[in-house]
């Protein structure tokens, strides 16, 4: 249980309660893909996630969420040949609250992601 009473990952309507199960499924079932990003946009989604009173300057500087949008083309199954199809990917990044001492670990984590493949 992740403490929220919600699944961590939903993929094609299937609920995964932990990342290890999802990763195992991804590695076993997904075909090889080749992606070419053609557009990348990043914007501040929420400039102040938490109240800044009492925050250190470094914490306050990262007290935001970001929306990242990527679009381009991809091949499924064949990395060098085969038809290119369009894709778009949007995700929200938030600061990692579980950074170790001296900022060890990932600075940002994905809060939400939506990937679309154009057939």
Tab-separated table of N, CA and C in Angstrom:
chain	number	residue	atom	x	y	z
A	1	UNK	N	0.850	-1.190	0.000
A	1	UNK	CA	0.000	0.000	0.000
A	1	UNK	C	0.885	1.240	0.000
A	2	UNK	N	0.580	2.188	-0.861
A	2	UNK	CA	1.386	3.392	-0.968
A	2	UNK	C	0.917	4.506	-0.041
A	3	UNK	N	-0.023	4.233	0.840
A	3	UNK	CA	-0.494	5.221	1.787
A	3	UNK	C	-1.561	6.147	1.239
A	4	UNK	N	-1.807	6.078	-0.065
A	4	UNK	CA	-2.801	6.952	-0.681
A	4	UNK	C	-4.103	6.215	-0.960
A	5	UNK	N	-4.081	4.907	-0.892
A	5	UNK	CA	-5.262	4.140	-1.234
A	5	UNK	C	-5.506	4.096	-2.734
A	6	UNK	N	-4.525	4.491	-3.519
A	6	UNK	CA	-4.635	4.501	-4.977
A	6	UNK	C	-3.494	3.694	-5.576
A	7	UNK	N	-3.668	3.146	-6.771
A	7	UNK	CA	-2.549	2.450	-7.412
A	7	UNK	C	-1.475	3.451	-7.824
A	8	UNK	N	-0.238	3.007	-7.830
A	8	UNK	CA	0.854	3.860	-8.276
A	8	UNK	C	0.841	4.046	-9.786
A	9	UNK	N	0.543	2.993	-10.523
A	9	UNK	CA	0.660	3.025	-11.979
A	9	UNK	C	-0.574	2.396	-12.608
A	10	UNK	N	-1.140	3.073	-13.600
A	10	UNK	CA	-2.200	2.510	-14.426
A	10	UNK	C	-1.679	2.520	-15.850
A	11	UNK	N	-1.642	1.358	-16.492
A	11	UNK	CA	-1.121	1.252	-17.849
A	11	UNK	C	-2.125	0.483	-18.689
A	12	UNK	N	-2.650	1.124	-19.718
A	12	UNK	CA	-3.672	0.523	-20.581
A	12	UNK	C	-4.813	-0.085	-19.768
A	13	UNK	N	-5.218	0.616	-18.731
A	13	UNK	CA	-6.329	0.180	-17.903
A	13	UNK	C	-5.984	-0.845	-16.843
A	14	UNK	N	-4.758	-1.320	-16.822
A	14	UNK	CA	-4.339	-2.308	-15.823
A	14	UNK	C	-3.647	-1.595	-14.661
A	15	UNK	N	-4.014	-1.956	-13.448
A	15	UNK	CA	-3.456	-1.331	-12.254
A	15	UNK	C	-2.235	-2.097	-11.769
A	16	UNK	N	-1.154	-1.375	-11.512
A	16	UNK	CA	0.068	-1.952	-10.950
A	16	UNK	C	0.306	-1.284	-9.605
A	17	UNK	N	0.437	-2.070	-8.554
A	17	UNK	CA	0.591	-1.508	-7.219
A	17	UNK	C	2.031	-1.190	-6.856
A	18	UNK	N	2.985	-1.651	-7.665
A	18	UNK	CA	4.376	-1.289	-7.396
A	18	UNK	C	5.145	-1.209	-8.706
A	19	UNK	N	6.230	-0.452	-8.673
A	19	UNK	CA	7.002	-0.217	-9.895
A	19	UNK	C	7.735	-1.468	-10.371
A	20	UNK	N	8.126	-2.356	-9.465
A	20	UNK	CA	8.841	-3.573	-9.865
A	20	UNK	C	7.965	-4.467	-10.739
A	21	UNK	N	6.700	-4.596	-10.396
A	21	UNK	CA	5.775	-5.407	-11.192
A	21	UNK	C	5.583	-4.794	-12.568
A	22	UNK	N	5.426	-3.473	-12.607
A	22	UNK	CA	5.267	-2.791	-13.891
A	22	UNK	C	6.520	-2.947	-14.749
A	23	UNK	N	7.695	-2.760	-14.164
A	23	UNK	CA	8.943	-2.883	-14.916
A	23	UNK	C	9.103	-4.294	-15.472
A	24	UNK	N	8.795	-5.303	-14.677
A	24	UNK	CA	8.882	-6.687	-15.134
A	24	UNK	C	7.971	-6.907	-16.337
A	25	UNK	N	6.755	-6.416	-16.255
A	25	UNK	CA	5.798	-6.549	-17.355
A	25	UNK	C	6.293	-5.806	-18.590
A	26	UNK	N	6.817	-4.608	-18.393
A	26	UNK	CA	7.307	-3.778	-19.495
A	26	UNK	C	8.437	-4.487	-20.238
A	27	UNK	N	9.407	-5.011	-19.507
A	27	UNK	CA	10.567	-5.668	-20.115
A	27	UNK	C	10.148	-6.920	-20.881
A	28	UNK	N	9.217	-7.688	-20.343
A	28	UNK	CA	8.801	-8.940	-20.981
A	28	UNK	C	7.885	-8.728	-22.183
A	29	UNK	N	6.991	-7.750	-22.123
A	29	UNK	CA	5.927	-7.636	-23.122
A	29	UNK	C	6.116	-6.561	-24.187
A	30	UNK	N	6.935	-5.557	-23.939
A	30	UNK	CA	7.033	-4.450	-24.892
A	30	UNK	C	8.024	-4.755	-26.011
A	31	UNK	N	7.638	-4.473	-27.254
A	31	UNK	CA	8.577	-4.661	-28.362
A	31	UNK	C	9.630	-3.554	-28.357
A	32	UNK	N	10.704	-3.802	-29.067
A	32	UNK	CA	11.759	-2.795	-29.203
A	32	UNK	C	11.192	-1.569	-29.914
A	33	UNK	N	11.560	-0.383	-29.450
A	33	UNK	CA	11.081	0.852	-30.073
A	33	UNK	C	12.236	1.796	-30.346
A	34	UNK	N	12.032	2.661	-31.331
A	34	UNK	CA	12.994	3.710	-31.662
A	34	UNK	C	12.215	5.023	-31.696
A	35	UNK	N	12.607	5.989	-30.864
A	35	UNK	CA	11.913	7.271	-30.775
A	35	UNK	C	12.793	8.398	-31.290
A	36	UNK	N	12.192	9.325	-32.000
A	36	UNK	CA	12.867	10.544	-32.444
A	36	UNK	C	12.035	11.732	-31.991
A	37	UNK	N	12.519	12.430	-30.963
A	37	UNK	CA	11.809	13.614	-30.472
A	37	UNK	C	12.009	14.757	-31.459
A	38	UNK	N	10.929	15.421	-31.825
A	38	UNK	CA	10.997	16.541	-32.758
A	38	UNK	C	10.614	17.854	-32.098
A	39	UNK	N	9.938	17.777	-30.964
A	39	UNK	CA	9.504	18.977	-30.260
A	39	UNK	C	9.555	18.717	-28.764
A	40	UNK	N	10.076	19.683	-28.023
A	40	UNK	CA	10.153	19.578	-26.573
A	40	UNK	C	9.779	20.926	-25.975
A	41	UNK	N	8.775	20.948	-25.112
A	41	UNK	CA	8.339	22.167	-24.437
A	41	UNK	C	8.267	21.907	-22.944
A	42	UNK	N	8.758	22.861	-22.161
A	42	UNK	CA	8.688	22.773	-20.702
A	42	UNK	C	8.166	24.101	-20.175
A	43	UNK	N	7.167	24.032	-19.304
A	43	UNK	CA	6.591	25.239	-18.711
A	43	UNK	C	6.334	24.994	-17.231
A	44	UNK	N	6.383	26.059	-16.454
A	44	UNK	CA	6.017	25.971	-15.043
A	44	UNK	C	4.510	25.778	-14.966
A	45	UNK	N	4.084	24.729	-14.302
A	45	UNK	CA	2.662	24.442	-14.147
A	45	UNK	C	2.119	25.117	-12.889
A	46	UNK	N	2.815	24.939	-11.780
A	46	UNK	CA	2.433	25.565	-10.514
A	46	UNK	C	3.691	26.202	-9.929
A	47	UNK	N	3.757	27.527	-9.847
A	47	UNK	CA	4.984	28.184	-9.391
A	47	UNK	C	5.249	28.064	-7.893
A	48	UNK	N	4.287	27.591	-7.128
A	48	UNK	CA	4.478	27.476	-5.684
A	48	UNK	C	3.640	26.316	-5.146
A	49	UNK	N	4.250	25.140	-5.064
A	49	UNK	CA	3.535	23.947	-4.616
A	49	UNK	C	3.175	24.046	-3.134
A	50	UNK	N	4.124	24.497	-2.323
A	50	UNK	CA	3.929	24.600	-0.875
A	50	UNK	C	4.171	26.041	-0.440
A	51	UNK	N	3.664	26.429	0.714
A	51	UNK	CA	3.991	27.761	1.239
A	51	UNK	C	5.501	27.889	1.430
A	52	UNK	N	6.058	29.024	1.057
A	52	UNK	CA	7.512	29.199	1.086
A	52	UNK	C	8.045	29.712	2.415
A	53	UNK	N	7.187	30.087	3.350
A	53	UNK	CA	7.650	30.598	4.644
A	53	UNK	C	8.499	29.542	5.347
A	54	UNK	N	9.701	29.927	5.747
A	54	UNK	CA	10.592	29.022	6.463
A	54	UNK	C	11.409	28.099	5.577
A	55	UNK	N	11.234	28.171	4.268
A	55	UNK	CA	12.011	27.317	3.357
A	55	UNK	C	13.400	27.892	3.136
A	56	UNK	N	14.356	26.997	2.968
A	56	UNK	CA	15.690	27.430	2.568
A	56	UNK	C	15.616	27.933	1.133
A	57	UNK	N	16.566	28.783	0.756
A	57	UNK	CA	16.570	29.371	-0.589
A	57	UNK	C	16.589	28.289	-1.665
A	58	UNK	N	17.388	27.254	-1.445
A	58	UNK	CA	17.502	26.165	-2.419
A	58	UNK	C	16.173	25.418	-2.571
A	59	UNK	N	15.481	25.177	-1.455
A	59	UNK	CA	14.182	24.502	-1.513
A	59	UNK	C	13.148	25.368	-2.217
A	60	UNK	N	13.154	26.660	-1.902
A	60	UNK	CA	12.181	27.580	-2.505
A	60	UNK	C	12.375	27.676	-4.013
A	61	UNK	N	13.621	27.554	-4.478
A	61	UNK	CA	13.904	27.654	-5.915
A	61	UNK	C	13.302	26.484	-6.692
A	62	UNK	N	13.119	25.341	-6.042
A	62	UNK	CA	12.547	24.163	-6.709
A	62	UNK	C	11.108	23.903	-6.277
A	63	UNK	N	10.479	24.856	-5.646
A	63	UNK	CA	9.120	24.696	-5.127
A	63	UNK	C	8.098	24.936	-6.237
A	64	UNK	N	8.151	24.110	-7.257
A	64	UNK	CA	7.251	24.270	-8.401
A	64	UNK	C	7.020	22.929	-9.061
A	65	UNK	N	6.009	22.878	-9.892
A	65	UNK	CA	5.821	21.709	-10.753
A	65	UNK	C	5.994	22.167	-12.195
A	66	UNK	N	6.476	21.260	-13.027
A	66	UNK	CA	6.740	21.554	-14.437
A	66	UNK	C	5.921	20.617	-15.312
A	67	UNK	N	5.409	21.143	-16.415
A	67	UNK	CA	4.752	20.297	-17.419
A	67	UNK	C	5.717	20.170	-18.592
A	68	UNK	N	5.975	18.948	-19.011
A	68	UNK	CA	6.883	18.673	-20.128
A	68	UNK	C	6.070	18.015	-21.230
A	69	UNK	N	6.195	18.548	-22.443
A	69	UNK	CA	5.486	17.992	-23.595
A	69	UNK	C	6.509	17.644	-24.672
A	70	UNK	N	6.442	16.411	-25.149
A	70	UNK	CA	7.359	15.919	-26.178
A	70	UNK	C	6.519	15.330	-27.302
A	71	UNK	N	6.894	15.625	-28.540
A	71	UNK	CA	6.230	14.975	-29.671
A	71	UNK	C	7.285	14.606	-30.697
A	72	UNK	N	6.947	13.630	-31.521
A	72	UNK	CA	7.893	13.181	-32.523
A	72	UNK	C	7.378	11.958	-33.239
A	73	UNK	N	8.318	11.128	-33.686
A	73	UNK	CA	7.938	9.915	-34.405
A	73	UNK	C	8.647	8.715	-33.784
A	74	UNK	N	8.071	7.541	-34.038
A	74	UNK	CA	8.644	6.320	-33.477
A	74	UNK	C	8.397	5.130	-34.387
A	75	UNK	N	9.266	4.130	-34.233
A	75	UNK	CA	9.107	2.841	-34.903
A	75	UNK	C	8.948	1.787	-33.823
A	76	UNK	N	8.092	0.839	-34.092
A	76	UNK	CA	7.907	-0.255	-33.139
A	76	UNK	C	8.376	-1.547	-33.788
A	77	UNK	N	9.225	-2.278	-33.076
A	77	UNK	CA	9.677	-3.582	-33.536
A	77	UNK	C	10.947	-3.557	-34.360
A	78	UNK	N	11.189	-2.498	-35.106
A	78	UNK	CA	12.365	-2.415	-35.971
A	78	UNK	C	13.049	-1.068	-35.746
A	79	UNK	N	14.278	-1.068	-35.218
A	79	UNK	CA	14.920	0.200	-34.899
A	79	UNK	C	15.355	1.030	-36.108
A	80	UNK	N	15.622	0.393	-37.283
A	80	UNK	CA	16.158	1.144	-38.425
A	80	UNK	C	15.236	1.196	-39.624
A	81	UNK	N	14.309	0.287	-39.734
A	81	UNK	CA	13.413	0.249	-40.888
A	81	UNK	C	11.979	0.119	-40.403
A	82	UNK	N	11.059	0.356	-41.306
A	82	UNK	CA	9.654	0.247	-40.943
A	82	UNK	C	9.005	1.615	-40.885
A	83	UNK	N	7.694	1.638	-40.825
A	83	UNK	CA	6.979	2.911	-40.861
A	83	UNK	C	7.161	3.717	-39.574
A	84	UNK	N	7.270	5.028	-39.753
A	84	UNK	CA	7.309	5.937	-38.612
A	84	UNK	C	5.883	6.320	-38.241
A	85	UNK	N	5.591	6.358	-36.977
A	85	UNK	CA	4.287	6.772	-36.456
A	85	UNK	C	4.507	7.942	-35.502
A	86	UNK	N	3.489	8.757	-35.352
A	86	UNK	CA	3.596	9.890	-34.450
A	86	UNK	C	3.337	9.507	-33.002
A	87	UNK	N	3.900	10.286	-32.082
A	87	UNK	CA	3.613	10.111	-30.661
A	87	UNK	C	3.622	11.473	-29.976
A	88	UNK	N	2.955	11.533	-28.868
A	88	UNK	CA	3.047	12.694	-27.985
A	88	UNK	C	3.110	12.179	-26.553
A	89	UNK	N	3.872	12.865	-25.743
A	89	UNK	CA	4.058	12.468	-24.353
A	89	UNK	C	4.007	13.727	-23.499
A	90	UNK	N	3.199	13.717	-22.479
A	90	UNK	CA	3.111	14.838	-21.541
A	90	UNK	C	3.300	14.295	-20.141
A	91	UNK	N	4.139	14.962	-19.357
A	91	UNK	CA	4.280	14.542	-17.975
A	91	UNK	C	4.532	15.731	-17.072
A	92	UNK	N	4.169	15.545	-15.812
A	92	UNK	CA	4.334	16.575	-14.791
A	92	UNK	C	5.483	16.152	-13.886
A	93	UNK	N	6.451	17.052	-13.717
A	93	UNK	CA	7.586	16.813	-12.827
A	93	UNK	C	7.406	17.618	-11.546
A	94	UNK	N	7.722	16.995	-10.418
A	94	UNK	CA	7.691	17.670	-9.120
A	94	UNK	C	9.008	17.379	-8.402
A	95	UNK	N	9.413	18.250	-7.469
A	95	UNK	CA	10.653	17.996	-6.732
A	95	UNK	C	10.567	16.692	-5.939
A	96	UNK	N	11.669	15.979	-5.885
A	96	UNK	CA	11.743	14.738	-5.116
A	96	UNK	C	11.908	15.088	-3.644
A	97	UNK	N	10.921	14.773	-2.844
A	97	UNK	CA	10.974	15.082	-1.413
A	97	UNK	C	11.818	14.086	-0.633
A	98	UNK	N	12.273	13.027	-1.282
A	98	UNK	CA	13.041	11.996	-0.592
A	98	UNK	C	14.513	12.013	-0.982
A	99	UNK	N	15.038	13.187	-1.336
A	99	UNK	CA	16.456	13.291	-1.666
A	99	UNK	C	17.297	12.983	-0.439
A	100	UNK	N	18.416	12.320	-0.662
A	100	UNK	CA	19.317	12.025	0.441
A	100	UNK	C	20.153	13.240	0.804
A	101	UNK	N	21.038	13.048	1.747
A	101	UNK	CA	21.943	14.130	2.134
A	101	UNK	C	22.757	14.550	0.921
A	102	UNK	N	23.059	15.819	0.844
A	102	UNK	CA	23.815	16.408	-0.265
A	102	UNK	C	23.119	16.159	-1.596
A	103	UNK	N	21.789	16.137	-1.575
A	103	UNK	CA	20.978	15.987	-2.785
A	103	UNK	C	21.302	14.729	-3.583
A	104	UNK	N	21.560	13.619	-2.898
A	104	UNK	CA	21.818	12.352	-3.570
A	104	UNK	C	20.486	11.787	-4.059
A	105	UNK	N	20.447	11.401	-5.310
A	105	UNK	CA	19.235	10.832	-5.883
A	105	UNK	C	18.663	11.721	-6.972
A	106	UNK	N	17.488	11.380	-7.419
A	106	UNK	CA	16.833	12.137	-8.489
A	106	UNK	C	16.290	13.447	-7.941
A	107	UNK	N	16.614	14.547	-8.609
A	107	UNK	CA	16.137	15.863	-8.187
A	107	UNK	C	14.636	16.016	-8.416
A	108	UNK	N	14.149	15.442	-9.509
A	108	UNK	CA	12.743	15.564	-9.897
A	108	UNK	C	12.171	14.172	-10.141
A	109	UNK	N	10.873	14.009	-9.898
A	109	UNK	CA	10.195	12.741	-10.158
A	109	UNK	C	8.923	13.014	-10.964
A	110	UNK	N	8.477	12.002	-11.693
A	110	UNK	CA	7.258	12.139	-12.495
A	110	UNK	C	6.051	11.934	-11.591
A	111	UNK	N	5.179	12.933	-11.585
A	111	UNK	CA	3.944	12.827	-10.810
A	111	UNK	C	2.831	12.214	-11.647
A	112	UNK	N	2.810	12.558	-12.934
A	112	UNK	CA	1.760	12.076	-13.832
A	112	UNK	C	2.325	12.032	-15.245
A	113	UNK	N	1.888	11.050	-16.036
A	113	UNK	CA	2.359	10.938	-17.414
A	113	UNK	C	1.239	10.424	-18.303
A	114	UNK	N	1.146	11.004	-19.502
A	114	UNK	CA	0.190	10.553	-20.510
A	114	UNK	C	0.932	10.423	-21.834
A	115	UNK	N	0.997	9.211	-22.358
A	115	UNK	CA	1.671	8.937	-23.631
A	115	UNK	C	0.618	8.545	-24.652
A	116	UNK	N	0.699	9.128	-25.838
A	116	UNK	CA	-0.237	8.796	-26.919
A	116	UNK	C	0.554	8.399	-28.156
A	117	UNK	N	0.150	7.272	-28.743
A	117	UNK	CA	0.753	6.747	-29.967
A	117	UNK	C	-0.269	6.912	-31.079
A	118	UNK	N	0.119	7.562	-32.172
A	118	UNK	CA	-0.792	7.793	-33.293
A	118	UNK	C	-0.620	6.660	-34.291
A	119	UNK	N	-1.670	5.890	-34.486
A	119	UNK	CA	-1.620	4.723	-35.372
A	119	UNK	C	-1.782	5.145	-36.811
